[in-house]
Amino acid sequence: MGDILDEVTALIRCKECPWYKNCITPVQVSTEDIAQFKMVMQGTNLPEQARSELDQIIENIASTSQDMILQSCPVFTQRLKDDPKLAQRIKEMMQNWGKEEEPNR
């Protein structure tokens, strides 16, 4: 009975979810996010050189992460964890993305 309730809850969450039709999106790190972090770092007692190096590291991480990290809907994430076959199908779809299928004969 618990499985049925879990699935119904997930369906309801999907229908009411603000992520609707955006189950996964690239992480967006804005210049404001970086500026806010820098402001927080100014309040620390780090030496100027260490703070400068840390600023550079944060900017590099932010730049790299946007191409590597995805935010995902909690329902979508749970479904992938619960169903390895679903994850495998999605992986195969991505690996075959853009390959033309042979026309039906």
Protein backbone atom coordinates (compact mmCIF):
# COMPACT_ATOMS: atom_id res chain seq x y z
CA MET A 1 0.00 0.00 0.00
CA GLY A 2 2.91 2.33 0.77
CA ASP A 3 4.24 2.03 -2.81
CA ILE A 4 0.90 3.12 -4.25
CA LEU A 5 0.73 6.13 -1.92
CA ASP A 6 4.31 7.08 -2.78
CA GLU A 7 3.56 6.97 -6.50
CA VAL A 8 0.33 8.98 -6.15
CA THR A 9 2.16 11.55 -4.03
CA ALA A 10 4.87 11.81 -6.70
CA LEU A 11 2.25 12.28 -9.44
CA ILE A 12 0.52 15.02 -7.48
CA ARG A 13 3.85 16.71 -6.79
CA CYS A 14 4.63 16.61 -10.52
CA LYS A 15 1.30 18.18 -11.48
CA GLU A 16 1.65 20.98 -8.92
CA CYS A 17 5.40 21.41 -9.23
CA PRO A 18 6.92 24.75 -10.24
CA TRP A 19 9.57 22.71 -12.09
CA TYR A 20 6.82 21.60 -14.52
CA LYS A 21 8.44 20.63 -17.83
CA ASN A 22 11.86 21.54 -16.40
CA CYS A 23 12.81 18.40 -14.52
CA ILE A 24 16.49 19.14 -14.97
CA THR A 25 18.20 22.44 -15.68
CA PRO A 26 21.81 23.56 -15.70
CA VAL A 27 22.99 25.21 -12.53
CA GLN A 28 22.96 28.97 -12.91
CA VAL A 29 25.67 30.80 -11.00
CA SER A 30 25.25 34.51 -11.54
CA THR A 31 27.70 37.34 -11.09
CA GLU A 32 25.53 38.41 -8.15
CA ASP A 33 26.13 35.04 -6.48
CA ILE A 34 29.87 35.45 -6.87
CA ALA A 35 29.74 39.07 -5.65
CA GLN A 36 27.75 37.98 -2.59
CA PHE A 37 30.34 35.33 -1.78
CA LYS A 38 33.12 37.91 -2.14
CA MET A 39 31.31 40.20 0.30
CA VAL A 40 31.11 37.38 2.83
CA MET A 41 34.81 36.69 2.35
CA GLN A 42 35.66 40.34 3.09
CA GLY A 43 34.42 39.80 6.65
CA THR A 44 36.96 37.03 7.25
CA ASN A 45 40.45 37.45 8.65
CA LEU A 46 42.18 35.85 5.67
CA PRO A 47 45.33 37.50 4.32
CA GLU A 48 44.72 39.51 1.13
CA GLN A 49 46.68 37.07 -1.05
CA ALA A 50 44.69 34.07 0.26
CA ARG A 51 41.42 35.94 -0.26
CA SER A 52 42.46 36.82 -3.83
CA GLU A 53 43.37 33.20 -4.56
CA LEU A 54 40.08 32.01 -3.06
CA ASP A 55 38.16 34.52 -5.20
CA GLN A 56 39.87 33.15 -8.31
CA ILE A 57 39.11 29.55 -7.31
CA ILE A 58 35.43 30.38 -6.71
CA GLU A 59 35.14 32.08 -10.11
CA ASN A 60 36.73 29.06 -11.81
CA ILE A 61 34.43 26.64 -9.99
CA ALA A 62 31.37 28.73 -10.89
CA SER A 63 32.40 28.84 -14.53
CA THR A 64 33.11 25.11 -14.74
CA SER A 65 30.11 23.98 -12.73
CA GLN A 66 27.61 25.50 -15.13
CA ASP A 67 28.61 22.93 -17.76
CA MET A 68 28.88 20.00 -15.37
CA ILE A 69 26.21 20.23 -12.70
CA LEU A 70 22.45 19.93 -13.05
CA GLN A 71 19.72 20.84 -10.63
CA SER A 72 17.03 18.22 -10.69
CA CYS A 73 13.51 17.92 -9.46
CA PRO A 74 13.29 15.80 -6.28
CA VAL A 75 10.60 13.56 -7.80
CA PHE A 76 12.69 12.99 -10.94
CA THR A 77 15.77 12.24 -8.82
CA GLN A 78 13.87 9.76 -6.68
CA ARG A 79 12.44 8.01 -9.75
CA LEU A 80 15.93 7.62 -11.19
CA LYS A 81 17.17 6.17 -7.89
CA ASP A 82 14.20 3.80 -7.64
CA ASP A 83 14.35 2.58 -11.24
CA PRO A 84 17.82 1.78 -12.62
CA LYS A 85 16.21 0.71 -15.92
CA LEU A 86 14.78 4.21 -16.36
CA ALA A 87 18.21 5.73 -15.74
CA GLN A 88 19.72 3.30 -18.27
CA ARG A 89 17.07 4.19 -20.90
CA ILE A 90 17.77 7.89 -20.44
CA LYS A 91 21.50 7.24 -20.73
CA GLU A 92 20.97 5.31 -23.97
CA MET A 93 18.76 8.10 -25.33
CA MET A 94 21.49 10.63 -24.61
CA GLN A 95 24.18 8.46 -26.19
CA ASN A 96 22.06 8.10 -29.34
CA TRP A 97 20.90 11.71 -29.46
CA GLY A 98 20.83 13.02 -33.02
CA LYS A 99 21.41 9.69 -34.69
CA GLU A 100 18.85 9.22 -37.38
CA GLU A 101 16.73 6.12 -37.13
CA GLU A 102 16.29 4.03 -40.20
CA PRO A 103 12.90 4.60 -41.83
CA ASN A 104 10.34 1.84 -41.35
CA ARG A 105 10.26 -0.47 -44.30
